[in-house]
Tab-separated table of C-alpha atoms in Angstrom:
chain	number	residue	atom	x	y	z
A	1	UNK	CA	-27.249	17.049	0.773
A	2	UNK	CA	-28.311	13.251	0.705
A	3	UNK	CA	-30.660	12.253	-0.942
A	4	UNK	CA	-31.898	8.715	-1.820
A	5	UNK	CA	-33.081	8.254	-5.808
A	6	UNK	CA	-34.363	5.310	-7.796
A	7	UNK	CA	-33.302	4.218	-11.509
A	8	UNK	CA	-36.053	1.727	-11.663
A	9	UNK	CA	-38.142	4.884	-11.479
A	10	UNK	CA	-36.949	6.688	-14.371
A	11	UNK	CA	-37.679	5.628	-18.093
A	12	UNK	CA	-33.929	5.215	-19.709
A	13	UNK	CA	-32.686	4.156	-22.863
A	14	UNK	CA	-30.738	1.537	-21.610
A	15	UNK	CA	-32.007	0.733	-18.190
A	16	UNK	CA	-30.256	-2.072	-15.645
A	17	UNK	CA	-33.198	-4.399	-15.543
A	18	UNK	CA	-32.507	-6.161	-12.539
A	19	UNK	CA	-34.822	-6.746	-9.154
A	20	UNK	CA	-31.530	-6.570	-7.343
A	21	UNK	CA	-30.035	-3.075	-6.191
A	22	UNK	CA	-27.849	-1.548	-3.622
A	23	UNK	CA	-27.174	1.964	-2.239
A	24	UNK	CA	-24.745	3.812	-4.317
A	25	UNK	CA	-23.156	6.066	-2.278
A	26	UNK	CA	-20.715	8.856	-3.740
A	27	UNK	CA	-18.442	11.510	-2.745
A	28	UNK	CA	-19.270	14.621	-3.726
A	29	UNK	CA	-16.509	17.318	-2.942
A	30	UNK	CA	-15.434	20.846	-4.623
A	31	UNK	CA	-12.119	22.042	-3.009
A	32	UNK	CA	-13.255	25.301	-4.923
A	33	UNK	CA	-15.662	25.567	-2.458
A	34	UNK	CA	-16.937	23.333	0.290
A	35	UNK	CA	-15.368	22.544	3.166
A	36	UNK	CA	-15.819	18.900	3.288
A	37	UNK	CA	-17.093	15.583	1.296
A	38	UNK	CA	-20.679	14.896	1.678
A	39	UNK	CA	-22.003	12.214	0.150
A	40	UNK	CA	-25.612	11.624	-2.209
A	41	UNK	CA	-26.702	8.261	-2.176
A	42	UNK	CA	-28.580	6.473	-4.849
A	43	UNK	CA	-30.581	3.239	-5.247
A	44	UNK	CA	-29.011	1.533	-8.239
A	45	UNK	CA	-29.791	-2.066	-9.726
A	46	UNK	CA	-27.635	-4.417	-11.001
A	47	UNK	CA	-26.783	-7.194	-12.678
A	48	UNK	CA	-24.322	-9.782	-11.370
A	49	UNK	CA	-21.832	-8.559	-14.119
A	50	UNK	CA	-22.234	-4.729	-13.336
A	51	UNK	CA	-19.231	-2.878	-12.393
A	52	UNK	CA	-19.467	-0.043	-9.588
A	53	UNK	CA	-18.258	2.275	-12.764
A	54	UNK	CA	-21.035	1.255	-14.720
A	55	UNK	CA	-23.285	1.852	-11.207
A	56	UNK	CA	-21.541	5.516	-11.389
A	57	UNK	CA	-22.314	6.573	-15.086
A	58	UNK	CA	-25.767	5.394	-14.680
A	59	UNK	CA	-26.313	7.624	-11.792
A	60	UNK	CA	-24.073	10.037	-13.773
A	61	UNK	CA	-26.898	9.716	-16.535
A	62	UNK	CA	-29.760	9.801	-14.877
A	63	UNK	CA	-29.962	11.795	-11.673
A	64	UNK	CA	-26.581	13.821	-11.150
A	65	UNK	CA	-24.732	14.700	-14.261
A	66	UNK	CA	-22.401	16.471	-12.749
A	67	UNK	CA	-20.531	13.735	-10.804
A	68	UNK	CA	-16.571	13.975	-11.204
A	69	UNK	CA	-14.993	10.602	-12.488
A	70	UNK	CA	-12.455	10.117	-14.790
A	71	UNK	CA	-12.549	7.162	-16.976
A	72	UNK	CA	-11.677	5.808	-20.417
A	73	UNK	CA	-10.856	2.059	-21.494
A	74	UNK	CA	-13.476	0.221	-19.257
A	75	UNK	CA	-11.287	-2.913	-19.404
A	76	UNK	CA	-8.659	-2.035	-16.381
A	77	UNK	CA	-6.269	-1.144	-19.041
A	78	UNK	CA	-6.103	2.772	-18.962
A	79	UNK	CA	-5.559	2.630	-14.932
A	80	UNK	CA	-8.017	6.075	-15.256
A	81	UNK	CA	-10.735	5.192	-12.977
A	82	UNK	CA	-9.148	4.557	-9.222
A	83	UNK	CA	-10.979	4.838	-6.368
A	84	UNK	CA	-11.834	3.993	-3.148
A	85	UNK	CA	-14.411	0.986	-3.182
A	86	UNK	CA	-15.714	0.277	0.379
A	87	UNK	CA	-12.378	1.869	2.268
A	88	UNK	CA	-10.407	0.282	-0.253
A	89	UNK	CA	-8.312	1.502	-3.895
A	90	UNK	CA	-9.633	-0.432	-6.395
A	91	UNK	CA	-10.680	0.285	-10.743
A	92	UNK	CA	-14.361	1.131	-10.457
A	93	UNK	CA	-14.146	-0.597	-14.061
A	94	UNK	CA	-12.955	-3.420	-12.859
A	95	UNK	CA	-15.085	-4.423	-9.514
A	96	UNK	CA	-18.080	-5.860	-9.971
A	97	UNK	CA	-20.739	-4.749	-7.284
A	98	UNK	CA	-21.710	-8.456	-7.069
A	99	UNK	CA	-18.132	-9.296	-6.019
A	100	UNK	CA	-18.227	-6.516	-3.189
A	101	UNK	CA	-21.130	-8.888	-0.630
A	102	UNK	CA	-22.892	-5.302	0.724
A	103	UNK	CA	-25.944	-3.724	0.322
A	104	UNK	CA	-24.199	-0.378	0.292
A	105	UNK	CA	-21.303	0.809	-1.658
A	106	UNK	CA	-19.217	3.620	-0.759
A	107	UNK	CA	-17.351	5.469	-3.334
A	108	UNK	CA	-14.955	8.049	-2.886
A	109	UNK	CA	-11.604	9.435	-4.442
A	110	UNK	CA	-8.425	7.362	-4.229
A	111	UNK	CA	-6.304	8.239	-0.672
A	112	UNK	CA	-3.138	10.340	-0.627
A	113	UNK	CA	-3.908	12.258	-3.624
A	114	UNK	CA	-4.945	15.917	-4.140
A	115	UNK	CA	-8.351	15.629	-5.276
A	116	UNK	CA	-9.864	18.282	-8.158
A	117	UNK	CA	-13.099	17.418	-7.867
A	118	UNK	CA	-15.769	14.326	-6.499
A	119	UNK	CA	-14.163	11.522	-7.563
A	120	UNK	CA	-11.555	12.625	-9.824
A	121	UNK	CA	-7.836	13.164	-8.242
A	122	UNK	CA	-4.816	14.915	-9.142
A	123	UNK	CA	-1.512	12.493	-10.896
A	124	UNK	CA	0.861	14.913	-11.233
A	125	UNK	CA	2.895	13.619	-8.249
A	126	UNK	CA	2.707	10.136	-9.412
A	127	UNK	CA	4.154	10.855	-12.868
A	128	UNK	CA	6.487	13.371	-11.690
A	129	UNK	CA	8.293	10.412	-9.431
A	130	UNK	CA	7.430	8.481	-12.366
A	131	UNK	CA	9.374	10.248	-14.126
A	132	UNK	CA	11.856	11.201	-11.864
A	133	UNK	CA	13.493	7.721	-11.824
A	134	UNK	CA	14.117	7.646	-15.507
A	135	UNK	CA	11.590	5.352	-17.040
A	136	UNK	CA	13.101	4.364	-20.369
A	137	UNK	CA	16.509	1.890	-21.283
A	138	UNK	CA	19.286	3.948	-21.085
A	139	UNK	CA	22.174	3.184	-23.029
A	140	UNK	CA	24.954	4.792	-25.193
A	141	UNK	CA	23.661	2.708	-28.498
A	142	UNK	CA	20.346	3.148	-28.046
A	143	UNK	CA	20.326	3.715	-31.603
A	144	UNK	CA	20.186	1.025	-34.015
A	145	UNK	CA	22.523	1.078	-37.232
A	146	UNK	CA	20.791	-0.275	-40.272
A	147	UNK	CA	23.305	-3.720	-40.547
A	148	UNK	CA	22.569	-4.294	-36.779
A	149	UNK	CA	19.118	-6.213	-35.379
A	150	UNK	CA	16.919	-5.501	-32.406
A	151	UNK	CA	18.483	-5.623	-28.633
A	152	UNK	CA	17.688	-9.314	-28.092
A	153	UNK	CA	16.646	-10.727	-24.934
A	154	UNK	CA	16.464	-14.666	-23.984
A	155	UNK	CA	12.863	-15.586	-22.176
A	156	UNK	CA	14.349	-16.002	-18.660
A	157	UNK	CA	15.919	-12.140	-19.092
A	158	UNK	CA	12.465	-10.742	-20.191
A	159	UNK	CA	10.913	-12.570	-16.653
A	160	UNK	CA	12.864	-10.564	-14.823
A	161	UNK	CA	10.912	-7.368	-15.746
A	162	UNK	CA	7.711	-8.382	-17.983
A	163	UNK	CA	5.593	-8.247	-14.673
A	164	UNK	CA	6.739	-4.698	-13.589
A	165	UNK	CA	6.048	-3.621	-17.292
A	166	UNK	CA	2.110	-4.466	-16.708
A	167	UNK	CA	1.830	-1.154	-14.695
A	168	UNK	CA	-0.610	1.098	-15.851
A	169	UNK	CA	-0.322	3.881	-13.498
A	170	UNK	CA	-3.556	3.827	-11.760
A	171	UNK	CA	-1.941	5.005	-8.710
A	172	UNK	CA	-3.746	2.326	-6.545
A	173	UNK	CA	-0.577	1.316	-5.020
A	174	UNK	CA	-0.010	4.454	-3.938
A	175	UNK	CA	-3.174	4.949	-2.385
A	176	UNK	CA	-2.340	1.953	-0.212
A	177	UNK	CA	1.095	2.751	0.942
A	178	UNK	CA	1.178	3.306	4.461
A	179	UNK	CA	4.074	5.327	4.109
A	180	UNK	CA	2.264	7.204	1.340
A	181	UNK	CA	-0.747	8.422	4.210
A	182	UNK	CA	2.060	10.575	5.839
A	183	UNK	CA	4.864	10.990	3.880
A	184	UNK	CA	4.478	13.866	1.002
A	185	UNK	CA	7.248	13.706	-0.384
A	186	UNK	CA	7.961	9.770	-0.615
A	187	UNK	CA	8.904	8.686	-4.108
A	188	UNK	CA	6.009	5.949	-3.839
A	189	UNK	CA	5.745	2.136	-4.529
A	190	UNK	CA	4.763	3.052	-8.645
A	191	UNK	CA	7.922	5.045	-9.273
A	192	UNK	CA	10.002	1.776	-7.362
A	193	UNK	CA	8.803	-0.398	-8.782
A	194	UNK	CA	9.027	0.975	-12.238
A	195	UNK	CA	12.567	1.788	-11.129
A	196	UNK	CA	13.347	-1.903	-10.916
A	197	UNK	CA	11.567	-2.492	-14.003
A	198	UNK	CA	14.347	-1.171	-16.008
A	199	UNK	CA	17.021	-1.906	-13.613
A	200	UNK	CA	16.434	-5.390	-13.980
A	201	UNK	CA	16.109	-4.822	-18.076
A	202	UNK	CA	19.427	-6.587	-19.445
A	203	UNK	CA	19.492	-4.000	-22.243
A	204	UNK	CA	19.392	-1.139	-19.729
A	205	UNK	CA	22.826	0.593	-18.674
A	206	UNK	CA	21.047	2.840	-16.301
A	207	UNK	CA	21.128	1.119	-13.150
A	208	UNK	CA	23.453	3.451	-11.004
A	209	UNK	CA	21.761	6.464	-11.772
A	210	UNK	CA	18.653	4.923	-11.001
A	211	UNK	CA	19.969	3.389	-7.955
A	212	UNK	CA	21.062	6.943	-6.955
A	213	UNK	CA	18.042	8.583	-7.541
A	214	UNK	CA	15.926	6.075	-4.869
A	215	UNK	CA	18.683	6.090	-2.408
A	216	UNK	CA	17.770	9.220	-0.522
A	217	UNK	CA	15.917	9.743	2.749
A	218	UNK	CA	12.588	10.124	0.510
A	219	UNK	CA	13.362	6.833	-1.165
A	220	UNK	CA	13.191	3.356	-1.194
A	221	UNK	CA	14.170	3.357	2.659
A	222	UNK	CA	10.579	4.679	3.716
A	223	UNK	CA	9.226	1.243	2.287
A	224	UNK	CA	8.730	-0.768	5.307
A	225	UNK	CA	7.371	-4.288	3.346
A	226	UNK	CA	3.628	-3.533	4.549
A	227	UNK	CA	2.810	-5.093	1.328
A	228	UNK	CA	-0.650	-3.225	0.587
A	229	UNK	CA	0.371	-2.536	-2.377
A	230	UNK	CA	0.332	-5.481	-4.048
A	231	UNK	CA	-2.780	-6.359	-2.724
A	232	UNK	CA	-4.388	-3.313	-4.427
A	233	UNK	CA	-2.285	-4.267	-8.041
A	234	UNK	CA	-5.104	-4.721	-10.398
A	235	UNK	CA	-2.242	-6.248	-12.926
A	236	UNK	CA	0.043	-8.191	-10.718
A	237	UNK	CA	2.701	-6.106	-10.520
A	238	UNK	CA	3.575	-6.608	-6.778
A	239	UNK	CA	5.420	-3.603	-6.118
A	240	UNK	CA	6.505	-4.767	-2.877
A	241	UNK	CA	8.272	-7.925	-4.311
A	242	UNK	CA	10.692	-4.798	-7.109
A	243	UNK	CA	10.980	-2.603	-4.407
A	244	UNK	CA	12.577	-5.635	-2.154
A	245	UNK	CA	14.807	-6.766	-5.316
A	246	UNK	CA	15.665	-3.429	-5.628
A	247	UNK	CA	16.634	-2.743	-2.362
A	248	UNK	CA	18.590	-5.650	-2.702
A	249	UNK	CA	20.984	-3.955	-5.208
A	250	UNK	CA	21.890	-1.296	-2.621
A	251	UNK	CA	22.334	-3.556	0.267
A	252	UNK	CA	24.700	-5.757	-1.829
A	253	UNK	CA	22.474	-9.193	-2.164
A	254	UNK	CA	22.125	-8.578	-6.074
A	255	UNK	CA	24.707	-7.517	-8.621
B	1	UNK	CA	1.629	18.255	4.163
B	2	UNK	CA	-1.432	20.460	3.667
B	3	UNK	CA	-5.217	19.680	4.033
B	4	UNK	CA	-5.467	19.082	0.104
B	5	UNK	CA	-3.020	16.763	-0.715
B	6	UNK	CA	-5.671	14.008	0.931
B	7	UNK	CA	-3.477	12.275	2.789
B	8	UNK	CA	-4.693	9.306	4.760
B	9	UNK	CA	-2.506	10.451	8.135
B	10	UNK	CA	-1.852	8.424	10.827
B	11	UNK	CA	-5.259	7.036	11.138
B	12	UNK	CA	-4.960	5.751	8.093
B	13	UNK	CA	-1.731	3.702	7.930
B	14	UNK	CA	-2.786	2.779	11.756
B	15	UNK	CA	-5.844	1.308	10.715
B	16	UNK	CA	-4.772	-2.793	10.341
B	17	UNK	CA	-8.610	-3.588	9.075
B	18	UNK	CA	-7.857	-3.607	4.788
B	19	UNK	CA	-4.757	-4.925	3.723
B	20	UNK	CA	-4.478	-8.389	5.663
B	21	UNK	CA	-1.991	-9.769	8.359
B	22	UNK	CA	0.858	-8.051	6.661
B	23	UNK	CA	-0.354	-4.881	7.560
B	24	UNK	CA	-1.284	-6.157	10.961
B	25	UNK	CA	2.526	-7.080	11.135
B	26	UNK	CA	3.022	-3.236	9.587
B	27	UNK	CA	1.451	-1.957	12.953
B	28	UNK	CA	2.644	-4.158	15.460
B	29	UNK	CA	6.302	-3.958	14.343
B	30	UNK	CA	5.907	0.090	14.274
B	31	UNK	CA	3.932	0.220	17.754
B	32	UNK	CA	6.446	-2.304	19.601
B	33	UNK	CA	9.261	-0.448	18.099
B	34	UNK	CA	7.680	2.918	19.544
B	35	UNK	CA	7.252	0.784	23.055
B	36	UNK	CA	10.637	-0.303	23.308
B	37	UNK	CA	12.156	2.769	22.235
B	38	UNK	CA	10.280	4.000	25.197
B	39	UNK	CA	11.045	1.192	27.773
B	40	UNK	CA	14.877	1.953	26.237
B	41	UNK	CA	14.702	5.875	27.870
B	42	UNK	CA	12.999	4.306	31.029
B	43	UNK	CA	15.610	1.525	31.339
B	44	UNK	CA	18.169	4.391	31.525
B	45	UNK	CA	16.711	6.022	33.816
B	46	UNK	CA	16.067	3.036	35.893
B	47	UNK	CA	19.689	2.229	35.976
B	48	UNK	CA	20.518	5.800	36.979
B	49	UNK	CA	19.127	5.230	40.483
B	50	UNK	CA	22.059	3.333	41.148
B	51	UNK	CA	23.858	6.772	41.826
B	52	UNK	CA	21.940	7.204	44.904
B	53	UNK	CA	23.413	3.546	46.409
B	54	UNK	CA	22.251	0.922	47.654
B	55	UNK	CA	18.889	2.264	48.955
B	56	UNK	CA	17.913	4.074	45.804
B	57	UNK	CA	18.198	1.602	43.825
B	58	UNK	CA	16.462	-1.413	45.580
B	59	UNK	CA	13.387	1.844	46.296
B	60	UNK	CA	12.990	2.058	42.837
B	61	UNK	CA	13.296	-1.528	41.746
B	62	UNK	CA	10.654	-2.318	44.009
B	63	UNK	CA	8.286	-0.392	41.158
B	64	UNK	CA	8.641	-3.526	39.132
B	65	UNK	CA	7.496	-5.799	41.845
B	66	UNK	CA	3.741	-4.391	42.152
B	67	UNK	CA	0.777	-6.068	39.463
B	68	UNK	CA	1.108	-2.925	37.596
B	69	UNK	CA	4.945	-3.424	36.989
B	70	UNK	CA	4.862	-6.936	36.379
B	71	UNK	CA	2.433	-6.416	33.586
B	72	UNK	CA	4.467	-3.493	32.232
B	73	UNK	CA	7.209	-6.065	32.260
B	74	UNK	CA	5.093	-8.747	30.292
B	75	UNK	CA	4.136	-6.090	27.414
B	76	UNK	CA	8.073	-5.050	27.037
B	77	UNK	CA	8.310	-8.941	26.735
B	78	UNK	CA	5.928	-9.358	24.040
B	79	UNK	CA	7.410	-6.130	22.207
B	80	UNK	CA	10.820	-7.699	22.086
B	81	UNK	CA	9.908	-11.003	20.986
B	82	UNK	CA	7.877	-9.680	18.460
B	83	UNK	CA	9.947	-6.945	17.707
B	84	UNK	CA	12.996	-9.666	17.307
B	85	UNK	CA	11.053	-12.252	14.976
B	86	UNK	CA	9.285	-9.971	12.968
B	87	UNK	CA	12.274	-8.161	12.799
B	88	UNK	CA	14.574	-10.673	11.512
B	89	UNK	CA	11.575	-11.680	8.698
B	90	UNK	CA	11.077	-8.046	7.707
B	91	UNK	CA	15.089	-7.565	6.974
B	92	UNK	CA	15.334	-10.815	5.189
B	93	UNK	CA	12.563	-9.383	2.729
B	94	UNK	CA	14.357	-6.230	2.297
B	95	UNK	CA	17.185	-7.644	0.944
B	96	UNK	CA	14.989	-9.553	-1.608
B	97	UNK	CA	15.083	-12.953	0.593
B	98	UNK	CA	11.717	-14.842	0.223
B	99	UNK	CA	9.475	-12.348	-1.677
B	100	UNK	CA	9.487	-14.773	-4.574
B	101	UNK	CA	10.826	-14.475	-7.956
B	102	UNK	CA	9.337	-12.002	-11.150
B	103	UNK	CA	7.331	-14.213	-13.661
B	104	UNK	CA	4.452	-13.495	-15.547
B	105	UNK	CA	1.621	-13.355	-13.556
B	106	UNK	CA	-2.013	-15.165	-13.744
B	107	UNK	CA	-4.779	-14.035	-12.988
B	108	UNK	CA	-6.235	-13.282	-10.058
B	109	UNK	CA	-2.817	-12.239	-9.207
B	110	UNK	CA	-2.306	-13.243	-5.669
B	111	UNK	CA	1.148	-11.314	-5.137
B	112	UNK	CA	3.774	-13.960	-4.594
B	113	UNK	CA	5.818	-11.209	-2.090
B	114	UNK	CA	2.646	-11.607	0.178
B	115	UNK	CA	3.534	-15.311	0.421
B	116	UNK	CA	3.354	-18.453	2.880
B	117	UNK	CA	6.563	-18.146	4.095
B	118	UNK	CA	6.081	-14.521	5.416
B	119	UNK	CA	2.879	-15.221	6.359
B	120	UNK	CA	4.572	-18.280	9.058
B	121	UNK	CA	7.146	-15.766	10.065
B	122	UNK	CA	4.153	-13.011	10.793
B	123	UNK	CA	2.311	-15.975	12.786
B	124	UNK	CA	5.330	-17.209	14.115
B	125	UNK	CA	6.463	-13.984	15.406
B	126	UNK	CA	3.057	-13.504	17.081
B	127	UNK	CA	2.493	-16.590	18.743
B	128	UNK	CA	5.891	-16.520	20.309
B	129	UNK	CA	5.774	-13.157	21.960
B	130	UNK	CA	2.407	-14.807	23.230
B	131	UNK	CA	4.811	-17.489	24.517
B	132	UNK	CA	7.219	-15.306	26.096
B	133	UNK	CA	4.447	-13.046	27.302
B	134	UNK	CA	2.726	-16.247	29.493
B	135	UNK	CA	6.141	-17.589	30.340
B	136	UNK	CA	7.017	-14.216	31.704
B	137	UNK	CA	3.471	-14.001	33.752
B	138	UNK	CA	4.029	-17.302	34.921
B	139	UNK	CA	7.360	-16.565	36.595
B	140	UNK	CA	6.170	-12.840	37.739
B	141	UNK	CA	2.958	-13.939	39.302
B	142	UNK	CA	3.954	-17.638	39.829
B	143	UNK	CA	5.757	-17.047	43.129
């Protein structure tokens, strides 16, 4: 099924005009029906600005158009296109190939998720523990009356949270969890950290439930600090620091 | 866990090679607890030979007085040292001690959990089971 193609050979509308190029090499994988990945590689040029997304929608374009990716803002601010870059989850949008020091780039869909096709995977999991710890500021008077202002937070209260809010669900995190590899039905270092996003909210009221929710055999007990995960963060988040805080709730070192 | 939820397995969250030395740490502190878990069972079956006296027991001590069993001894060494260190750095992080605090972060967002002070404890932890590990040769094989 491999093959090896050339852009510089083709006449495009908007070609990469670049004496530089590596070997492109994607995925390719129907669950429908094949049995395994193979991969097609392609001889791509580049730019020292070009992203390995814009690497896949030329090839995309211009010799397979029938490659599986999801995508959407370009700007690592949708959190659509995850994969893994070289062995490791990273936003195809936001790696450039110039960054990556090899002749050869390997693309394939992001670890520990059900893939639907190439390089396209299945979130359903993610949001569903997403959602599962209650991702909003709970509160009795969550309503505002009209003589009353907004909930108002001082600086130092909004640092508690601001960087856990920067999540944008690209699931990279979880692609990196060790305990994610072998562990289906672990809650995951997104949903944790999100749930000390809004624990550590002052205007949130929630924090029990929440607290409940992760404190289960599936929960924030299967983190073991490996800390991938916030080595993969493409926004700073650092899952690994919330889940720690978090876990410091239920072992009685925050309040 | 079926074939298509993709999971990484074992190999995966084995493999030390991506994530840096905290996943090195990851390994080590899973493998040495596997080890001494394992030494733990043996150990209690060593000391069971003392049922069968005096003559039992010194038979079956003598298994730890060949090469073989004084390296065996050396690795538990190194395990529990590491084990221990690690152990003590890993359980200060869980309870939110040294992972740094929230802020807003710059970029290139280096994560401040994955921060000097673990990465001394990681180093720490390995260099003295090293310690232990030629201390314990030393007296094993020095005599």
């Amino acid at each position: 099924m491999a093959q090896v193609s050339s852009i510089a050979e083709e006449q495009t509308s908007t070609p990469i005009s670049s004496s530089k190029s590596i070997t492109l090499r994607i995925a390719k994988y129907n669950p429908k029906h094949d049995e395994s990945s193979q991969f097609m590689e392609f001889s791509v040029p580049y730019e020292k600005w070009t992203t390995v997304l814009e690497a896949i929608l030329e090839v995309k374009k211009h010799f397979d158009h029938s490659i599986a990716v999801r995508y959407s803002c370009r700007q690592a601010t949708c959190g659509s296109c995850g994969m893994m870059i070289n062995g490791k989850p990273k936003l195809a949008c936001f790696t450039k190939i110039s960054e990556l020091n090899s002749n050869v780039i390997t693309v394939e869909p992001m670890s520990n998720f059900p893939i639907i096709r190439d390089l396209a995977v299945k979130f359903e999991k993610l949001f569903d523990s997403h959602h599962k710890i209650k991702p909003y500021i709970i509160r009795d008077d969550s309503e505002l009356e009209s003589d009353e202002r907004e909930f108002l937070q001082s600086p130092k209260e909004v640092e508690q949270y601001i960087q856990f809010a920067n999540c944008i669900k690209c699931g990279l995190c979880n692609s990196a969890c060790p305990t994610m590899a072998t562990d289906s039905s672990f809650v995951g270092p997104q949903a944790l950290a999100q749930a000390y996003r809004y624990v550590a909210d002052s205007r949130d009221k929630g924090k029990d439930t929440r607290l409940k929710i992760i404190d289960e055999s599936h929960g924030i007990w299967r983190c073991h600090f490996a800390g991938s995960c916030s080595q993969v963060c493409p926004k700073g988040v650092d899952p690994a620091m919330g889940i720690q805080l978090l876990r410091g709730y239920l072992l009685g070192f925050r309040s | 866990m079926t074939s298509d939820e993709h999971k990484e397995g074992i190999r995966g969250m084995a493999n030390p090679r991506r994530y840096g030395i905290e996943r090195v740490a990851y390994l080590l502190m899973r493998l040495s607890g596997l080890g001494l878990l394992a030494y733990f069972v043996a150990h209690i079956y060593e000391t069971s030979n003392i049922l069968r006296g005096q003559v039992g027991w010194d038979e079956f001590l003598e298994l730890t007085q060949t090469t073989e069993g004084h390296i065996f001894l050396t690795v538990v060494i190194g395990m529990c040292v590491f084990h221990t260190v690690n152990g003590v750095r890993v359980m200060l992080g869980h309870g939110g001690v040294g992972v740094g605090k929230p802020g807003r972060p710059d970029y290139p967002y280096d994560p401040a959990s994955q921060n000097y002070r673990h990465k001394i404890g990681i180093y720490s932890a390995i260099v003295l089971a090293a310690a232990a590990m030629m201390y314990g040769l030393a007296v094993m094989f020095g005599e």
